[in-house]
PDB file of C-alpha atoms in Angstrom:
ATOM      1  CA  UNK A   1      87.732 286.072 143.846  1.00  0.00           C
ATOM      2  CA  UNK A   2      91.210 286.253 144.384  1.00  0.00           C
ATOM      3  CA  UNK A   3      92.055 283.027 142.605  1.00  0.00           C
ATOM      4  CA  UNK A   4      89.481 283.744 139.685  1.00  0.00           C
ATOM      5  CA  UNK A   5      90.682 285.046 136.217  1.00  0.00           C
ATOM      6  CA  UNK A   6      91.091 289.159 135.816  1.00  0.00           C
ATOM      7  CA  UNK A   7      89.500 291.054 132.925  1.00  0.00           C
ATOM      8  CA  UNK A   8      91.855 291.824 130.510  1.00  0.00           C
ATOM      9  CA  UNK A   9      93.346 294.916 131.156  1.00  0.00           C
ATOM     10  CA  UNK A  10      93.106 295.078 134.767  1.00  0.00           C
ATOM     11  CA  UNK A  11      96.300 295.944 136.333  1.00  0.00           C
ATOM     12  CA  UNK A  12      95.196 297.438 139.741  1.00  0.00           C
ATOM     13  CA  UNK A  13      93.397 294.102 140.599  1.00  0.00           C
ATOM     14  CA  UNK A  14      96.391 292.290 139.408  1.00  0.00           C
ATOM     15  CA  UNK A  15      98.627 294.028 142.030  1.00  0.00           C
ATOM     16  CA  UNK A  16      95.855 293.638 144.812  1.00  0.00           C
ATOM     17  CA  UNK A  17      96.149 290.048 144.088  1.00  0.00           C
ATOM     18  CA  UNK A  18     100.047 289.857 144.163  1.00  0.00           C
ATOM     19  CA  UNK A  19     100.009 291.922 147.384  1.00  0.00           C
ATOM     20  CA  UNK A  20      97.465 289.671 148.808  1.00  0.00           C
ATOM     21  CA  UNK A  21      99.301 286.351 147.892  1.00  0.00           C
ATOM     22  CA  UNK A  22     102.861 288.391 149.201  1.00  0.00           C
ATOM     23  CA  UNK A  23     101.357 288.641 152.545  1.00  0.00           C
ATOM     24  CA  UNK A  24      99.660 285.360 152.765  1.00  0.00           C
ATOM     25  CA  UNK A  25     103.398 283.469 152.050  1.00  0.00           C
ATOM     26  CA  UNK A  26     105.037 285.879 154.768  1.00  0.00           C
ATOM     27  CA  UNK A  27     102.767 284.952 157.327  1.00  0.00           C
ATOM     28  CA  UNK A  28     102.850 281.323 156.706  1.00  0.00           C
ATOM     29  CA  UNK A  29     106.476 281.560 156.701  1.00  0.00           C
ATOM     30  CA  UNK A  30     106.565 283.480 160.391  1.00  0.00           C
ATOM     31  CA  UNK A  31     103.880 280.902 161.420  1.00  0.00           C
ATOM     32  CA  UNK A  32     106.148 278.265 160.719  1.00  0.00           C
ATOM     33  CA  UNK A  33     109.086 279.403 162.345  1.00  0.00           C
ATOM     34  CA  UNK A  34     107.258 280.180 165.474  1.00  0.00           C
ATOM     35  CA  UNK A  35     106.486 276.329 165.494  1.00  0.00           C
ATOM     36  CA  UNK A  36     109.680 275.529 164.789  1.00  0.00           C
ATOM     37  CA  UNK A  37     110.723 273.143 167.846  1.00  0.00           C
ATOM     38  CA  UNK A  38     113.017 270.583 166.257  1.00  0.00           C
ATOM     39  CA  UNK A  39     113.608 267.284 168.032  1.00  0.00           C
ATOM     40  CA  UNK A  40     116.265 265.638 165.979  1.00  0.00           C
ATOM     41  CA  UNK A  41     119.591 266.904 165.509  1.00  0.00           C
ATOM     42  CA  UNK A  42     121.349 265.771 162.060  1.00  0.00           C
ATOM     43  CA  UNK A  43     124.922 266.214 162.026  1.00  0.00           C
ATOM     44  CA  UNK A  44     127.312 266.260 159.165  1.00  0.00           C
ATOM     45  CA  UNK A  45     130.214 265.950 160.949  1.00  0.00           C
ATOM     46  CA  UNK A  46     133.273 266.090 158.430  1.00  0.00           C
ATOM     47  CA  UNK A  47     133.552 266.295 154.648  1.00  0.00           C
ATOM     48  CA  UNK A  48     136.168 263.357 155.094  1.00  0.00           C
ATOM     49  CA  UNK A  49     135.359 260.137 152.781  1.00  0.00           C
ATOM     50  CA  UNK A  50     137.248 256.865 152.431  1.00  0.00           C
ATOM     51  CA  UNK A  51     135.098 256.714 148.732  1.00  0.00           C
ATOM     52  CA  UNK A  52     135.299 258.303 145.278  1.00  0.00           C
ATOM     53  CA  UNK A  53     131.783 258.175 144.217  1.00  0.00           C
ATOM     54  CA  UNK A  54     131.313 258.978 140.420  1.00  0.00           C
ATOM     55  CA  UNK A  55     128.732 261.317 141.439  1.00  0.00           C
ATOM     56  CA  UNK A  56     129.392 262.634 144.413  1.00  0.00           C
ATOM     57  CA  UNK A  57     127.608 266.134 145.473  1.00  0.00           C
ATOM     58  CA  UNK A  58     130.565 266.998 148.008  1.00  0.00           C
ATOM     59  CA  UNK A  59     133.474 265.866 145.970  1.00  0.00           C
ATOM     60  CA  UNK A  60     135.390 269.022 146.010  1.00  0.00           C
ATOM     61  CA  UNK A  61     134.448 269.872 149.712  1.00  0.00           C
ATOM     62  CA  UNK A  62     136.230 266.253 150.803  1.00  0.00           C
ATOM     63  CA  UNK A  63     139.725 267.739 149.391  1.00  0.00           C
ATOM     64  CA  UNK A  64     139.356 270.644 151.761  1.00  0.00           C
ATOM     65  CA  UNK A  65     138.585 268.324 155.231  1.00  0.00           C
ATOM     66  CA  UNK A  66     136.266 270.673 156.817  1.00  0.00           C
ATOM     67  CA  UNK A  67     134.970 269.522 160.156  1.00  0.00           C
ATOM     68  CA  UNK A  68     131.940 270.808 162.402  1.00  0.00           C
ATOM     69  CA  UNK A  69     133.063 272.063 164.986  1.00  0.00           C
ATOM     70  CA  UNK A  70     132.175 270.435 168.390  1.00  0.00           C
ATOM     71  CA  UNK A  71     130.709 273.660 170.193  1.00  0.00           C
ATOM     72  CA  UNK A  72     128.372 274.084 167.484  1.00  0.00           C
ATOM     73  CA  UNK A  73     127.141 270.522 167.758  1.00  0.00           C
ATOM     74  CA  UNK A  74     126.741 270.916 171.475  1.00  0.00           C
ATOM     75  CA  UNK A  75     125.089 274.065 171.283  1.00  0.00           C
ATOM     76  CA  UNK A  76     122.940 272.856 168.650  1.00  0.00           C
ATOM     77  CA  UNK A  77     122.028 269.894 170.682  1.00  0.00           C
ATOM     78  CA  UNK A  78     121.371 271.715 173.747  1.00  0.00           C
ATOM     79  CA  UNK A  79     118.391 273.414 172.007  1.00  0.00           C
ATOM     80  CA  UNK A  80     117.219 270.380 170.662  1.00  0.00           C
ATOM     81  CA  UNK A  81     117.145 268.557 174.064  1.00  0.00           C
ATOM     82  CA  UNK A  82     114.935 271.607 175.410  1.00  0.00           C
ATOM     83  CA  UNK A  83     112.700 271.228 172.553  1.00  0.00           C
ATOM     84  CA  UNK A  84     112.261 267.320 173.320  1.00  0.00           C
ATOM     85  CA  UNK A  85     112.099 267.659 177.079  1.00  0.00           C
ATOM     86  CA  UNK A  86     109.156 270.026 176.344  1.00  0.00           C
ATOM     87  CA  UNK A  87     107.407 267.655 173.640  1.00  0.00           C
ATOM     88  CA  UNK A  88     108.308 264.449 175.784  1.00  0.00           C
ATOM     89  CA  UNK A  89     110.024 262.811 173.085  1.00  0.00           C
ATOM     90  CA  UNK A  90     113.387 261.249 172.740  1.00  0.00           C
ATOM     91  CA  UNK A  91     116.402 263.371 171.848  1.00  0.00           C
ATOM     92  CA  UNK A  92     117.148 261.678 168.181  1.00  0.00           C
ATOM     93  CA  UNK A  93     120.985 262.175 166.950  1.00  0.00           C
ATOM     94  CA  UNK A  94     121.408 261.798 163.350  1.00  0.00           C
ATOM     95  CA  UNK A  95     125.087 261.411 161.809  1.00  0.00           C
ATOM     96  CA  UNK A  96     125.017 261.559 158.201  1.00  0.00           C
ATOM     97  CA  UNK A  97     127.435 262.980 155.412  1.00  0.00           C
ATOM     98  CA  UNK A  98     128.871 265.343 152.901  1.00  0.00           C
ATOM     99  CA  UNK A  99     131.376 262.709 153.848  1.00  0.00           C
ATOM    100  CA  UNK A 100     131.883 259.608 155.480  1.00  0.00           C
ATOM    101  CA  UNK A 101     130.689 260.055 159.389  1.00  0.00           C
ATOM    102  CA  UNK A 102     133.208 257.104 160.671  1.00  0.00           C
ATOM    103  CA  UNK A 103     135.994 258.526 159.294  1.00  0.00           C
ATOM    104  CA  UNK A 104     135.777 261.572 161.473  1.00  0.00           C
ATOM    105  CA  UNK A 105     138.322 260.820 164.484  1.00  0.00           C
ATOM    106  CA  UNK A 106     135.972 262.854 166.856  1.00  0.00           C
ATOM    107  CA  UNK A 107     132.371 260.604 165.966  1.00  0.00           C
ATOM    108  CA  UNK A 108     133.146 258.442 169.086  1.00  0.00           C
ATOM    109  CA  UNK A 109     133.265 261.558 171.713  1.00  0.00           C
ATOM    110  CA  UNK A 110     130.612 263.028 169.691  1.00  0.00           C
ATOM    111  CA  UNK A 111     128.042 260.371 170.438  1.00  0.00           C
ATOM    112  CA  UNK A 112     129.642 259.785 173.918  1.00  0.00           C
ATOM    113  CA  UNK A 113     128.875 263.268 174.291  1.00  0.00           C
ATOM    114  CA  UNK A 114     125.154 263.667 173.271  1.00  0.00           C
ATOM    115  CA  UNK A 115     124.240 260.532 175.049  1.00  0.00           C
ATOM    116  CA  UNK A 116     125.426 262.185 178.402  1.00  0.00           C
ATOM    117  CA  UNK A 117     123.402 265.204 177.801  1.00  0.00           C
ATOM    118  CA  UNK A 118     120.626 263.561 176.720  1.00  0.00           C
ATOM    119  CA  UNK A 119     121.068 261.274 180.439  1.00  0.00           C
ATOM    120  CA  UNK A 120     121.266 264.436 182.341  1.00  0.00           C
ATOM    121  CA  UNK A 121     118.518 266.160 180.966  1.00  0.00           C
ATOM    122  CA  UNK A 122     116.562 263.065 181.595  1.00  0.00           C
ATOM    123  CA  UNK A 123     115.497 262.952 178.260  1.00  0.00           C
ATOM    124  CA  UNK A 124     115.365 259.088 176.102  1.00  0.00           C
ATOM    125  CA  UNK A 125     118.574 259.064 173.568  1.00  0.00           C
ATOM    126  CA  UNK A 126     117.916 257.539 169.952  1.00  0.00           C
ATOM    127  CA  UNK A 127     121.066 257.257 167.267  1.00  0.00           C
ATOM    128  CA  UNK A 128     121.359 256.764 163.785  1.00  0.00           C
ATOM    129  CA  UNK A 129     124.221 257.000 161.276  1.00  0.00           C
ATOM    130  CA  UNK A 130     124.349 256.779 157.468  1.00  0.00           C
ATOM    131  CA  UNK A 131     127.380 255.205 156.503  1.00  0.00           C
ATOM    132  CA  UNK A 132     128.838 253.792 152.788  1.00  0.00           C
ATOM    133  CA  UNK A 133     130.171 250.516 155.406  1.00  0.00           C
ATOM    134  CA  UNK A 134     133.851 250.820 153.936  1.00  0.00           C
ATOM    135  CA  UNK A 135     135.523 250.306 157.432  1.00  0.00           C
ATOM    136  CA  UNK A 136     137.458 248.273 159.865  1.00  0.00           C
ATOM    137  CA  UNK A 137     135.839 244.995 161.392  1.00  0.00           C
ATOM    138  CA  UNK A 138     136.485 247.037 164.693  1.00  0.00           C
ATOM    139  CA  UNK A 139     134.343 250.189 163.568  1.00  0.00           C
ATOM    140  CA  UNK A 140     131.535 248.046 162.829  1.00  0.00           C
ATOM    141  CA  UNK A 141     131.725 246.380 165.803  1.00  0.00           C
ATOM    142  CA  UNK A 142     131.733 249.811 167.916  1.00  0.00           C
ATOM    143  CA  UNK A 143     128.951 251.160 165.624  1.00  0.00           C
ATOM    144  CA  UNK A 144     126.648 247.703 166.468  1.00  0.00           C
ATOM    145  CA  UNK A 145     127.177 248.629 170.392  1.00  0.00           C
ATOM    146  CA  UNK A 146     126.789 252.434 169.901  1.00  0.00           C
ATOM    147  CA  UNK A 147     124.257 253.405 167.340  1.00  0.00           C
ATOM    148  CA  UNK A 148     120.559 252.373 167.641  1.00  0.00           C
ATOM    149  CA  UNK A 149     119.695 252.184 163.810  1.00  0.00           C
ATOM    150  CA  UNK A 150     122.567 252.090 160.996  1.00  0.00           C
ATOM    151  CA  UNK A 151     121.846 253.040 157.395  1.00  0.00           C
ATOM    152  CA  UNK A 152     123.813 251.265 154.625  1.00  0.00           C
ATOM    153  CA  UNK A 153     124.133 253.103 151.609  1.00  0.00           C
ATOM    154  CA  UNK A 154     125.001 250.723 148.525  1.00  0.00           C
ATOM    155  CA  UNK A 155     124.285 251.418 144.892  1.00  0.00           C
ATOM    156  CA  UNK A 156     123.523 247.596 144.018  1.00  0.00           C
ATOM    157  CA  UNK A 157     125.642 244.520 143.520  1.00  0.00           C
ATOM    158  CA  UNK A 158     129.179 244.543 143.784  1.00  0.00           C
ATOM    159  CA  UNK A 159     130.080 245.486 139.945  1.00  0.00           C
ATOM    160  CA  UNK A 160     127.688 248.257 140.314  1.00  0.00           C
ATOM    161  CA  UNK A 161     129.035 249.557 143.448  1.00  0.00           C
ATOM    162  CA  UNK A 162     132.521 249.200 142.821  1.00  0.00           C
ATOM    163  CA  UNK A 163     132.004 251.351 139.394  1.00  0.00           C
ATOM    164  CA  UNK A 164     130.050 253.573 141.228  1.00  0.00           C
ATOM    165  CA  UNK A 165     131.815 253.849 144.548  1.00  0.00           C
ATOM    166  CA  UNK A 166     135.431 253.314 144.529  1.00  0.00           C
ATOM    167  CA  UNK A 167     137.795 253.680 146.842  1.00  0.00           C
ATOM    168  CA  UNK A 168     140.089 256.463 146.751  1.00  0.00           C
ATOM    169  CA  UNK A 169     142.792 254.916 145.657  1.00  0.00           C
ATOM    170  CA  UNK A 170     140.546 253.439 142.846  1.00  0.00           C
ATOM    171  CA  UNK A 171     140.470 249.784 144.553  1.00  0.00           C
ATOM    172  CA  UNK A 172     136.668 247.804 145.127  1.00  0.00           C
ATOM    173  CA  UNK A 173     134.350 249.366 147.582  1.00  0.00           C
ATOM    174  CA  UNK A 174     131.778 246.274 147.962  1.00  0.00           C
ATOM    175  CA  UNK A 175     133.670 243.621 149.949  1.00  0.00           C
ATOM    176  CA  UNK A 176     134.157 246.162 152.507  1.00  0.00           C
ATOM    177  CA  UNK A 177     130.392 247.187 153.033  1.00  0.00           C
ATOM    178  CA  UNK A 178     129.301 243.710 152.899  1.00  0.00           C
ATOM    179  CA  UNK A 179     131.800 243.114 155.797  1.00  0.00           C
ATOM    180  CA  UNK A 180     130.144 245.889 157.922  1.00  0.00           C
ATOM    181  CA  UNK A 181     126.797 244.709 157.102  1.00  0.00           C
ATOM    182  CA  UNK A 182     127.571 240.891 158.105  1.00  0.00           C
ATOM    183  CA  UNK A 183     129.093 242.209 161.533  1.00  0.00           C
ATOM    184  CA  UNK A 184     126.126 244.550 162.012  1.00  0.00           C
ATOM    185  CA  UNK A 185     123.886 241.837 161.643  1.00  0.00           C
ATOM    186  CA  UNK A 186     125.350 239.370 163.766  1.00  0.00           C
ATOM    187  CA  UNK A 187     124.904 241.969 166.096  1.00  0.00           C
ATOM    188  CA  UNK A 188     121.418 242.225 165.503  1.00  0.00           C
ATOM    189  CA  UNK A 189     121.248 245.807 164.645  1.00  0.00           C
ATOM    190  CA  UNK A 190     118.518 247.623 162.991  1.00  0.00           C
ATOM    191  CA  UNK A 191     119.578 247.773 159.566  1.00  0.00           C
ATOM    192  CA  UNK A 192     118.725 249.672 156.382  1.00  0.00           C
ATOM    193  CA  UNK A 193     120.409 249.215 153.047  1.00  0.00           C
TER     194      UNK A 193
END
């Protein structure tokens, strides 16, 4: 009856329908909140980036070089680990960006610490990083050892990649991403593009 059409001019019925709809929405939000027990921690560690993408949603924040505090990350990790242990599922740590995660000088310590936290909690650990792939061979090799999965973000062939996603200095970025992809493939990493 609430979904049916109202007779023209029936304001009281309209108010009742709005109140009922609002109550249902409120209960739905409370229901989902009570059952919110994440088992994946997605981290945007810093706004630092080595590219100057023409469409970047976070471009202004890159100039500010904002870093997520370790304390905040580890507090969130403890909560997610509790959920993982209770649900008997692996703890998944995802490094993503409003910047390029590999540009955060603390990335190595973060992944090592999260892995140790999972080990201490006796919870399997799974790691994923989304990257633009523009990095040194040493960094690509390190990622191949320390991440279970790697997502390489590209826009297309070199001519499109270099136009859409140039380096900060205006140079071409496509070769860097291709180099990282080759190293990751050589190391037989699970790689998505």
